[in-house]
Coordinates of C-alpha atoms and ligand atoms in Angstrom, one line a residue:
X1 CA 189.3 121.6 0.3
X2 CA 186.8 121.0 3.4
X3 CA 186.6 118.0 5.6
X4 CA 184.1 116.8 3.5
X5 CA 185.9 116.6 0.7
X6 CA 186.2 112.4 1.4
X7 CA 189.4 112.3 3.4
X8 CA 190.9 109.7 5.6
X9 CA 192.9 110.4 8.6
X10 CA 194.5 108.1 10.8
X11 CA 194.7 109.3 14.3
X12 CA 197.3 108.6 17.2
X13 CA 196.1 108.9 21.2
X14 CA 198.8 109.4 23.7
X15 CA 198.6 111.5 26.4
X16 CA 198.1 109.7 28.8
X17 CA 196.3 106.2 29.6
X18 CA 194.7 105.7 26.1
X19 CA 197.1 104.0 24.1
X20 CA 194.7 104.4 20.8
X21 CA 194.4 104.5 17.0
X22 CA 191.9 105.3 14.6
X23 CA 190.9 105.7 11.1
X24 CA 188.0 108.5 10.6
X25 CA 186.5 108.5 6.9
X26 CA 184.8 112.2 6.5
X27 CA 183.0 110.3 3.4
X28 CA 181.3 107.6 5.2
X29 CA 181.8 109.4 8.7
X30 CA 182.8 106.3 10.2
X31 CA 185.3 106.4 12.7
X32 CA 187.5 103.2 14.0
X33 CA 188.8 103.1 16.7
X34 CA 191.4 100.7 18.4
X35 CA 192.2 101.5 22.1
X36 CA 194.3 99.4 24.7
X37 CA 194.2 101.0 28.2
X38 CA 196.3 101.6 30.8
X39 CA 195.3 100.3 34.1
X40 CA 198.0 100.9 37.6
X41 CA 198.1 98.0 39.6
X42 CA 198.2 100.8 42.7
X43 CA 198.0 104.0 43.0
X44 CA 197.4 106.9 40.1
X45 CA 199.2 106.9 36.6
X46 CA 202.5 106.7 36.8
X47 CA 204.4 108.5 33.4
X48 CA 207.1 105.9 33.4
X49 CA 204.5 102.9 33.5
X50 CA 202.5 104.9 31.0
X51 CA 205.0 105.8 28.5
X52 CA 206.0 101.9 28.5
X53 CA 202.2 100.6 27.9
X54 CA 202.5 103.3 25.5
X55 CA 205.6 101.8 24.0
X56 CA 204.2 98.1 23.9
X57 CA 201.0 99.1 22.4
X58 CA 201.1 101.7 20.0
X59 CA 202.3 100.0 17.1
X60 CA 199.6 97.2 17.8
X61 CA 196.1 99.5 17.8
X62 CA 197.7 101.4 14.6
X63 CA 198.2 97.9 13.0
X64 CA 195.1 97.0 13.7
X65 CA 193.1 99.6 12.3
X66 CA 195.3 99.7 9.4
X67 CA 194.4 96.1 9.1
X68 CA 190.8 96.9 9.0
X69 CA 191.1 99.8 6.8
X70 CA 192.9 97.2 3.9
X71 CA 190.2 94.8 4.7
X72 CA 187.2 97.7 4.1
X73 CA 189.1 98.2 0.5
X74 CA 189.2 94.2 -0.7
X75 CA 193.4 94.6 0.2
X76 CA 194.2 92.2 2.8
X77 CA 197.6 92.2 4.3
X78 CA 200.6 90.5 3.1
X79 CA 198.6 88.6 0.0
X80 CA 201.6 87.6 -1.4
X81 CA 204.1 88.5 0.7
X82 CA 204.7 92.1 0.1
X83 CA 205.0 94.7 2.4
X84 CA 201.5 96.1 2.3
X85 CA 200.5 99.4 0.4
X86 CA 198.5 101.7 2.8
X87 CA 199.5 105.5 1.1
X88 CA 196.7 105.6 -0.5
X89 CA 193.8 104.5 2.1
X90 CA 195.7 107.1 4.4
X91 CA 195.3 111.4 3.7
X92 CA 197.2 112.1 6.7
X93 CA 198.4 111.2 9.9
X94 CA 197.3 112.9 13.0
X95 CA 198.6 113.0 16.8
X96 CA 198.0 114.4 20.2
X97 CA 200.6 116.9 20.6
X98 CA 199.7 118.1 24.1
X99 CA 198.5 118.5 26.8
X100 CA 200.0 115.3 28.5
X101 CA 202.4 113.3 29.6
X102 CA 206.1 113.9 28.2
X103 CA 207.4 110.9 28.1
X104 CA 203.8 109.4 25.9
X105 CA 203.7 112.6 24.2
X106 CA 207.1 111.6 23.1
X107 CA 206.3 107.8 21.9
X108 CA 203.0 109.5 20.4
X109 CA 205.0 112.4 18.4
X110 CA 207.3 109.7 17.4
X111 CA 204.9 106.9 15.9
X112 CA 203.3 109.5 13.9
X113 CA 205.9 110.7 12.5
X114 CA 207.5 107.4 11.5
X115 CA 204.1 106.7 10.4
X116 CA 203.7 109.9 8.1
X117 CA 207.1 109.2 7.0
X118 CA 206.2 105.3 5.8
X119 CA 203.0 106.3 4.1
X120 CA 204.2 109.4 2.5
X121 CA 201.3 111.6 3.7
X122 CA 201.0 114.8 6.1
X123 CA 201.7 115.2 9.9
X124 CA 198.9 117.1 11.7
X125 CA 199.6 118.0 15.1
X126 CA 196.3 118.1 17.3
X127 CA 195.5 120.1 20.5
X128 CA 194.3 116.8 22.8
X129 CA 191.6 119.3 24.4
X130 CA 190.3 121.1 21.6
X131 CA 189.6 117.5 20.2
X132 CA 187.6 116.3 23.3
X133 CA 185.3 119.5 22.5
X134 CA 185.0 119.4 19.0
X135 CA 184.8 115.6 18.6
X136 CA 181.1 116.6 20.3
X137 CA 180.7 120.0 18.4
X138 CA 181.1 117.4 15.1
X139 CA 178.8 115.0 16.0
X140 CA 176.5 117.5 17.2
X141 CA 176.3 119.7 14.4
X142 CA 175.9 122.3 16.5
X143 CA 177.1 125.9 15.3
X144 CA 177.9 128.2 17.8
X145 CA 177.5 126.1 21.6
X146 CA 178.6 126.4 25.1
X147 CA 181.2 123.0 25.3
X148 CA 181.6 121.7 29.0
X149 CA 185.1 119.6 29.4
X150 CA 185.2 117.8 32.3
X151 CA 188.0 115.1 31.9
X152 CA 190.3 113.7 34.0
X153 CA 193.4 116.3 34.4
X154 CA 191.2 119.6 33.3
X155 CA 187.7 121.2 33.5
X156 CA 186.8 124.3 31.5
X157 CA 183.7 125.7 30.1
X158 CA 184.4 127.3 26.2
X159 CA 182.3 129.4 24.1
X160 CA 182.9 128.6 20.3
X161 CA 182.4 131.9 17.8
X162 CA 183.4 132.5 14.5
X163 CA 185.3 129.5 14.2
X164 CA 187.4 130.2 18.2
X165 CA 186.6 128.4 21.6
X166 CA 187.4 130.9 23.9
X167 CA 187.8 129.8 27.7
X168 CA 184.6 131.7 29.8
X169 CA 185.5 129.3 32.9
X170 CA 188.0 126.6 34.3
X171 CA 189.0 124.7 37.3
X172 CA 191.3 127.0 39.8
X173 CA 193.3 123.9 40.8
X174 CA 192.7 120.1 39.9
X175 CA 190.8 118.5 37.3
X176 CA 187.8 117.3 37.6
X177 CA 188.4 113.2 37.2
X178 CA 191.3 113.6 39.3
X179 CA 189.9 115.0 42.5
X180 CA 187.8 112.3 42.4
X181 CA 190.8 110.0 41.7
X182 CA 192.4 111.4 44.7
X183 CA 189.3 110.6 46.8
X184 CA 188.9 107.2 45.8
X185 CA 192.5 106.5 46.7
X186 CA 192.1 107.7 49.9
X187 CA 189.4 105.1 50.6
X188 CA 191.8 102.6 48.7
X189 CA 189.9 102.0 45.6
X190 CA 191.9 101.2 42.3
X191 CA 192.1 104.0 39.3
X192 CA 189.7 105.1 37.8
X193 CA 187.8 106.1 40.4
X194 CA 184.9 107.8 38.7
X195 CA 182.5 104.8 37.5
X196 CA 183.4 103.4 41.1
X197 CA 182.0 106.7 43.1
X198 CA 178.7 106.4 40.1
X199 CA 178.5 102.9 41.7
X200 CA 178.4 104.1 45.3
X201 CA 176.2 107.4 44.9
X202 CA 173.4 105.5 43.3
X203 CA 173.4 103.5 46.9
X204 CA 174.0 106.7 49.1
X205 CA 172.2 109.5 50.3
X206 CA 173.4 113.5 49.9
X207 CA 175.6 114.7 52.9
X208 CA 176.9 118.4 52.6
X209 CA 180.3 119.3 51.4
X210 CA 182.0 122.6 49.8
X211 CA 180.1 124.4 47.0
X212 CA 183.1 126.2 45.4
X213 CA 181.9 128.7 42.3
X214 CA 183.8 132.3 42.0
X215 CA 182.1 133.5 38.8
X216 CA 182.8 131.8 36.1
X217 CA 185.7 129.4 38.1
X218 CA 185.3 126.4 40.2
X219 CA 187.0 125.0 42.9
X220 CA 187.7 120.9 43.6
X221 CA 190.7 120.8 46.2
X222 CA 189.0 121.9 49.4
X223 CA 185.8 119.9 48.2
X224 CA 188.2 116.6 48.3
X225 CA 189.8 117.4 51.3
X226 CA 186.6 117.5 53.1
X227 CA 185.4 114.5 51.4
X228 CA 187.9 112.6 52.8
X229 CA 187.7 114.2 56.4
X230 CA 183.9 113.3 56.1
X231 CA 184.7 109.5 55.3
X232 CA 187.8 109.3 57.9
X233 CA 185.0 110.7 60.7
X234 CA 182.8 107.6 59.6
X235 CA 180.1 108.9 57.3
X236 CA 179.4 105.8 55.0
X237 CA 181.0 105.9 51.4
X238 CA 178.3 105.8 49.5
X239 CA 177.4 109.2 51.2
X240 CA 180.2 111.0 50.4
X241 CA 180.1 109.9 46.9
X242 CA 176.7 111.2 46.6
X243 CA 177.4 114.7 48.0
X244 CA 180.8 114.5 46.3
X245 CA 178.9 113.9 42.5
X246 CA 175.7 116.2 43.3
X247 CA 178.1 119.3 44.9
X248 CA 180.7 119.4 41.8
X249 CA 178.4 118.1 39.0
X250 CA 176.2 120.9 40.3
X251 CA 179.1 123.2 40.1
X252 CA 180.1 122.8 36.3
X253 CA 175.9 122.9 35.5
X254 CA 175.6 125.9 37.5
X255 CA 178.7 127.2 35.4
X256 CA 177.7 126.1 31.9
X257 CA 174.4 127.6 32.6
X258 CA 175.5 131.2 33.3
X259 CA 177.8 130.3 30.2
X260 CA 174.7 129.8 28.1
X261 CA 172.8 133.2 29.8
X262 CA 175.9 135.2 28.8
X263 CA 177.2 134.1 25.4
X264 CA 173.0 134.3 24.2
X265 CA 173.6 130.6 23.2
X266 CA 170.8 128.0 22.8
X267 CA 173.2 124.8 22.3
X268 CA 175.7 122.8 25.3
X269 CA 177.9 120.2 24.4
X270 CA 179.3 117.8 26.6
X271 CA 183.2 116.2 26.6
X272 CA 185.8 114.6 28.3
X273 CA 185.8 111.1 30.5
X274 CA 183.8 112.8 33.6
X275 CA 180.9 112.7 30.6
X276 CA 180.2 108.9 30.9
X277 CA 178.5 109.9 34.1
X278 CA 174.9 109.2 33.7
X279 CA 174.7 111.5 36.7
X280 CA 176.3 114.7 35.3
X281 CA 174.6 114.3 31.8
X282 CA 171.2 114.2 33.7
X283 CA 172.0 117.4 35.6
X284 CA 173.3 119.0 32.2
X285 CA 170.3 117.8 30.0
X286 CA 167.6 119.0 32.8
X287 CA 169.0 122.4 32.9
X288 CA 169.3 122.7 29.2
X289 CA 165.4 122.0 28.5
X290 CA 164.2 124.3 31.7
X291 CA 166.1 127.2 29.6
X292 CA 164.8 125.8 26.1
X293 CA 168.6 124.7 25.3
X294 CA 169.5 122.1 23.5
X295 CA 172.5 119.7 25.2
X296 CA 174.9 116.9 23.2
X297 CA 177.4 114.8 24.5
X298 CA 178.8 111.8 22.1
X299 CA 178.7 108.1 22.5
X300 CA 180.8 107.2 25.6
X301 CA 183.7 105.8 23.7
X302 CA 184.5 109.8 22.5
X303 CA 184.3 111.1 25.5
X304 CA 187.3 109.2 27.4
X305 CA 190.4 109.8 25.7
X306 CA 190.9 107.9 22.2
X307 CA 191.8 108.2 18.7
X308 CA 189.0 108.7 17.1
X309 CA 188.6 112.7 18.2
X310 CA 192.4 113.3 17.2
X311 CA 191.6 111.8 13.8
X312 CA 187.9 113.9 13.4
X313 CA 189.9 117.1 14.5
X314 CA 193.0 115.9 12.1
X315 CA 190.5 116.1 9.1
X316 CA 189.6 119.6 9.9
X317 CA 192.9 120.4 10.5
X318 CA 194.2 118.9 7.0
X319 CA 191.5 120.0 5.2
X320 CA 192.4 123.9 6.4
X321 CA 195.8 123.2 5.8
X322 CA 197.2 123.0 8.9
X323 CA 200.4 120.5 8.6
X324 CA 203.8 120.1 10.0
X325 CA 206.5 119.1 8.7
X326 CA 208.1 115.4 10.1
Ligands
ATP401 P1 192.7 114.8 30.1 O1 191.8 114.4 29.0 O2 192.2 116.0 30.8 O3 194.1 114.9 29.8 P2 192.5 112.1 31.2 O4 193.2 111.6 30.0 O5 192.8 111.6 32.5 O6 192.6 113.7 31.3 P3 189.7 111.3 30.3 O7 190.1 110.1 29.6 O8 188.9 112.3 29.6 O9 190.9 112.1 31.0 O10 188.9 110.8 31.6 C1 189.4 110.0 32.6 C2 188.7 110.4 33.9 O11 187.3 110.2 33.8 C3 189.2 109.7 35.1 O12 189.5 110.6 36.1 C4 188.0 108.8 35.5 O13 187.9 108.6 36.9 C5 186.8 109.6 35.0 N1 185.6 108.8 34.8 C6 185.5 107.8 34.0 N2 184.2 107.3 34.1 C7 183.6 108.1 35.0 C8 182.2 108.1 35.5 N3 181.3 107.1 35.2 N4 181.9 109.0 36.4 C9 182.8 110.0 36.8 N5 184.1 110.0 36.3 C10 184.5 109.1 35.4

């Protein structure tokens, strides 16, 4: 069996902030995708406020595309007020099993398998960051490509071979989202900081900081900590934020590029939240066509955490057999 083989996956989100659901059809390759996000009223994420939205919302977004699903296939719920039969819209059930939060991971783990239990159907147990690349490396089509992560708790540049990512580069301390979380913070902006700092850079104009590459690896702690000494010693906001997004976006191209040189690859795809940035893709496509590449990077709503990549990744997963057991 391949993914292609028309399967349906439905798809659990929760690592983190994404409290999401999706159904992916690898027939139609539509994917829906439900998502109900997780905003602090101050500070970063906190897991125990997490895990609750978590709690509250789970069973909601599955609902709802469940809902949708029955509606797709003339089956509207509750007709005549049965239970409704979804075991055989669903193939299998698929989660983020990690990285993340423990206590979401542990609501995630648990809906799905409830879930897998009710409809009688498969558990598949997805890697959270292997689905941020691949949801890109599916929609790309690409075969072998360079795949630039840059969400909010990671940052790693892969190679992808005869059917392995293998790690060429990553972050030597934070992620790439959250040191500029941490900066925006500090100036007392509310989380997420990163379409707040696109905001300011587009009205700022470059001041130095930290250029931090050692080979393959980058650097974002001392780059923060003198983004902050720059704005407490008056330079104007929108300055820093446009040295803070040229110096590290310049970073992970600089990185992918010597990625690309290395590995003899012609394709880059882009994933992971950071990837909204207009900014960043700009950087990434421009180097890409001077060295005849060519770059992908999904709609927006693939690249911030959601379902939809844990159900794509599911299907893959299920159609190579790759199941646990509930
Ligand atoms: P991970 O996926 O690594 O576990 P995560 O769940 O926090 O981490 P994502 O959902 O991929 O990550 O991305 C969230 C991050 O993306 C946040 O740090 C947020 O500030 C950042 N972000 C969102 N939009 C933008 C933008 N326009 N520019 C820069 N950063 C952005």
């Amino acid at each position: 069996m391949t993914a292609d083989d028309g399967i349906r996956v439905l798809g659990i989100e929760g690592t983190a902030w994404a409290a999401s659901a999706a159904v992916y059809d690898s027939t139609t390759g539509s994917v829906d995708v439900e998502t109900e996000a997780y905003v602090p009223e101050s500070g970063g994420l906190h897991p125990r406020e997490a895990a609750e939205h978590m709690a509250t919302h789970l069973p909601t977004v599955v609902e709802t595309v469940l809902e949708r699903t029955r509606g797709e296939r003339g089956s509207p719920a509750g007709d005549d007020g049965e239970e409704p039969d979804d075991s055989a819209a669903i193939d299998a059930v698929a989660f983020s099993r990690g990285p993340g939060l423990g206590p979401c991971l542990r609501l995630a783990g648990t809906s799905a398998r409830a879930l897998a239990q009710r409809l009688d159907v498969p558990l598949v147990g997805v890697n959270h960051m292997v689905a941020h690349l691949e949801v890109g490396r599916h929609f790309s089509g690409f075969e072998d490509p360079v795949c630039l992560n840059a969400s909010g708790a990671n940052a790693h540049v892969l190679g992808y071979r005869d059917g392995r990512y293998r790690v060429l580069g990553e972050t030597m301390d934070t992620g790439v989202g959250n040191a500029i979380d941490k900066f925006t913070r500090h100036v007392g902006w509310s989380h997420p900081g990163g379409p707040k700092v696109e905001r300011a850079a587009r009205e700022g104009a470059y001041v130095d900081l930290p250029y931090v590459v050692k080979g393959m690896d980058f650097s974002f702690s001392g780059i923060m900590s003198a983004a902050k000494q720059s704005y407490d010693n008056g330079t104007p906001v929108e300055d820093v934020c446009c040295g803070l997004q040229e110096t590290i976006f310049a970073m992970l191209t600089e990185v992918s590029e010597r990625a690309l040189s290395l590995s003899g690859s012609t394709e880059l795809v882009l994933g992971g939240g950071v990837g909204q940035n207009d900014r960043l893709r700009e950087m990434l496509a421009s180097m890409c066509d001077q060295r005849g590449a060519d770059f992908f990077a999904p709609e927006a709503r693939f690249l911030r955490d959601n379902a939809g990549m844990i159900a794509v990744l599911g299907a893959k997963m299920y159609a190579a057999g790759e199941t646990l057991p509930v």
